[in-house]
Short mmCIF file of C-alpha atoms in Angstrom, two decimals:
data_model
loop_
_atom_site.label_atom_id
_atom_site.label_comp_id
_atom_site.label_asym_id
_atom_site.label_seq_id
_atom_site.Cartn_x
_atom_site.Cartn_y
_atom_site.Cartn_z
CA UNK L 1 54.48 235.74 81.01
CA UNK L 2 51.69 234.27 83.52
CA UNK L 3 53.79 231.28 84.02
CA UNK L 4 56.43 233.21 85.38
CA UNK L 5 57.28 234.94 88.97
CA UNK L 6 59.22 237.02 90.88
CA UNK L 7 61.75 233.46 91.48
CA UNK L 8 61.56 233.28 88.50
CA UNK L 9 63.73 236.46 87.55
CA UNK L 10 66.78 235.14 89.96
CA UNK L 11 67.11 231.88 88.54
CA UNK L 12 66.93 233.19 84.98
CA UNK L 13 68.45 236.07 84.73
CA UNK L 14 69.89 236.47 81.21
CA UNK L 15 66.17 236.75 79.63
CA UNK L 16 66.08 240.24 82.54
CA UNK L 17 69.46 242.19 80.87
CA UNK L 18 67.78 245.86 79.79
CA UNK L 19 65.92 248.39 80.64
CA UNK L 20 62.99 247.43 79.54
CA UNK L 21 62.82 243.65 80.99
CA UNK L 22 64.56 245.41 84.57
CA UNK L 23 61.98 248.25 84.88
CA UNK L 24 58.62 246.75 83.51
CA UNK L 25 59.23 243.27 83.47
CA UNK L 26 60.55 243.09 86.77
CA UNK L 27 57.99 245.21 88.30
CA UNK L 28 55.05 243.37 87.05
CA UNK L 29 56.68 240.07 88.24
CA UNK L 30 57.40 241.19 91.51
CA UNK L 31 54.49 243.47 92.52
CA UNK L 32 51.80 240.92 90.71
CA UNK L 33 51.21 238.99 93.58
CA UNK L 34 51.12 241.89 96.39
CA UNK L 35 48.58 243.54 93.35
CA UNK L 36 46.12 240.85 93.39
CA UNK L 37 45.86 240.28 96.88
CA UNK L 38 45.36 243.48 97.57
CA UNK L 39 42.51 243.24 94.78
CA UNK L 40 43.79 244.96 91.71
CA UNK L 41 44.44 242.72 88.80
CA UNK L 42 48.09 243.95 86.62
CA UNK L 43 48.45 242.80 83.45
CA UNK L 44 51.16 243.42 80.68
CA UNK L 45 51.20 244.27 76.94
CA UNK L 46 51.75 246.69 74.17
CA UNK L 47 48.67 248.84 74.74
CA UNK L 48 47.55 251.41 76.85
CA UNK L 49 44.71 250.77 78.96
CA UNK L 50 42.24 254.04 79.54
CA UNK L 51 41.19 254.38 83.20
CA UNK L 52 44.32 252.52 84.62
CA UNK L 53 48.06 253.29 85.60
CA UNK L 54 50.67 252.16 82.57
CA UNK L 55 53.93 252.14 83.09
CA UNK L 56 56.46 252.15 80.57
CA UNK L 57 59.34 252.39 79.75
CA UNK L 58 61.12 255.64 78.24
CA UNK L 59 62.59 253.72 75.25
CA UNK L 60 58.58 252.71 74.41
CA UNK L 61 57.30 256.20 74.83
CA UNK L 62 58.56 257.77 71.56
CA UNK L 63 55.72 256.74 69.56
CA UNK L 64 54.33 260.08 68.25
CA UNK L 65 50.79 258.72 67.26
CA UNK L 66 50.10 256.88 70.89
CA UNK L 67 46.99 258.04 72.26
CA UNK L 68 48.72 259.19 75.85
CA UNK L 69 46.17 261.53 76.45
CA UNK L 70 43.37 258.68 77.05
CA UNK L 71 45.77 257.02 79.91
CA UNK L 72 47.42 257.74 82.65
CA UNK L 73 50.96 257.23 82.27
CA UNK L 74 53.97 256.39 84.37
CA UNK L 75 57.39 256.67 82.22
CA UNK L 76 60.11 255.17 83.23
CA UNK L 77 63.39 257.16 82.36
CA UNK L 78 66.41 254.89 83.22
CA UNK L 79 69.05 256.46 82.53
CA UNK L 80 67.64 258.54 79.33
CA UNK L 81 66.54 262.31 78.77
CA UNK L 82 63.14 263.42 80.83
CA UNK L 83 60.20 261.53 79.58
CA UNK L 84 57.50 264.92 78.61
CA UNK L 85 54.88 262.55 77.13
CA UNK L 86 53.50 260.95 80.60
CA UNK L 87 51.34 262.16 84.12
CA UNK L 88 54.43 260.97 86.04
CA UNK L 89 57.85 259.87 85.88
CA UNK L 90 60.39 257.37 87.66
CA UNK L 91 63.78 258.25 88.22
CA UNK L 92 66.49 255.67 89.16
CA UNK L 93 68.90 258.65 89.91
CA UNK L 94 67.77 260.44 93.28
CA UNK L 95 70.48 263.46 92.06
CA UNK L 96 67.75 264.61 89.26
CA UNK L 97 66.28 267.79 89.76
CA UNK L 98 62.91 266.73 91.88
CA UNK L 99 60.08 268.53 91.03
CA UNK L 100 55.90 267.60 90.95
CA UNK L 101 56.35 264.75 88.22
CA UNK L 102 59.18 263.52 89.22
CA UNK L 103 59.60 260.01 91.76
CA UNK L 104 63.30 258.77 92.71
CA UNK L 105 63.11 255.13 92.72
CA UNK L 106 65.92 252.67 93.45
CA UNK L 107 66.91 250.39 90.43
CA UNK L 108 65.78 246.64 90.71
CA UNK L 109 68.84 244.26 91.71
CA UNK L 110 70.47 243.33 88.57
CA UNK L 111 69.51 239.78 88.42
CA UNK L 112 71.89 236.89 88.59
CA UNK L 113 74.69 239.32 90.35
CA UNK L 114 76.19 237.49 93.33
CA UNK L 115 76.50 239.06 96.22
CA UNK L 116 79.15 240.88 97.62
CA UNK L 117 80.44 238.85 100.65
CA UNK L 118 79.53 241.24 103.56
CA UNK L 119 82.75 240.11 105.59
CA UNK L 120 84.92 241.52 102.91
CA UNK L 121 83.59 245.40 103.57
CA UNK L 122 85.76 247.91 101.77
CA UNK L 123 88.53 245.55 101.05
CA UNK L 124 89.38 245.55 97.58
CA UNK L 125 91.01 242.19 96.43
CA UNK L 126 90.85 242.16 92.53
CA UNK L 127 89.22 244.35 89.65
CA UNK L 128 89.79 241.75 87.06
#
């Protein structure tokens, strides 16, 4: 995972299919950089760390016997059922309910997706 960065996720982007590689994957390649300058080290991995922000994802926070209460914990929910187990929690859909836990925050670009030619507009030419 060191070797890789933020390019990285562009020109490979079948290994970045999921919710799990888009959200945490994703956000640890493209904020590592920004995160070290600015002094704080990221890192990635199965575990918790106590005294730091985790994020995960909602599909990795069903594990009854995780000792939550010793982190702080961001869950990410996708497109799943609330996340109750964490401090905070991401949504990618800004039509959720807001409330005190909850952040709206737009989905990373699904990677290897070509773009839309922007002369085109509205003009639909084919749907298959």
């Amino acid at each position: 995972m060191n070797d890789l960065s933020e390019h990285d996720v562009a020109a490979q982007a079948a290994p970045f299919r999921g919710g799990v590689n888009n959200w945490i994957v994703q956000t640890f390649l493209r904020l590592r950089q920004s995160l070290l300058a600015a002094g704080i080290t990221p890192t990635i991995g199965e575990a918790f760390i106590s005294g730091c922000v985790n994020l995960a994802h909602r599909d990795c926070l069903n594990r009854l016997l995780a000792p939550y209460h010793r982190s702080y914990v961001v869950g990410i929910r996708a497109d799943r059922p609330p996340v109750h187990s964490c401090d905070r929690e991401i949504v990618q859909n800004d039509l959720e309910p807001a409330n005190a836990r909850t952040h709206f925050l737009p989905f990373w670009p699904q990677a290897g997706l070509i773009a839309r030619d922007p002369s085109r507009r509205s003009r639909l030419q084919r749907m298959a």
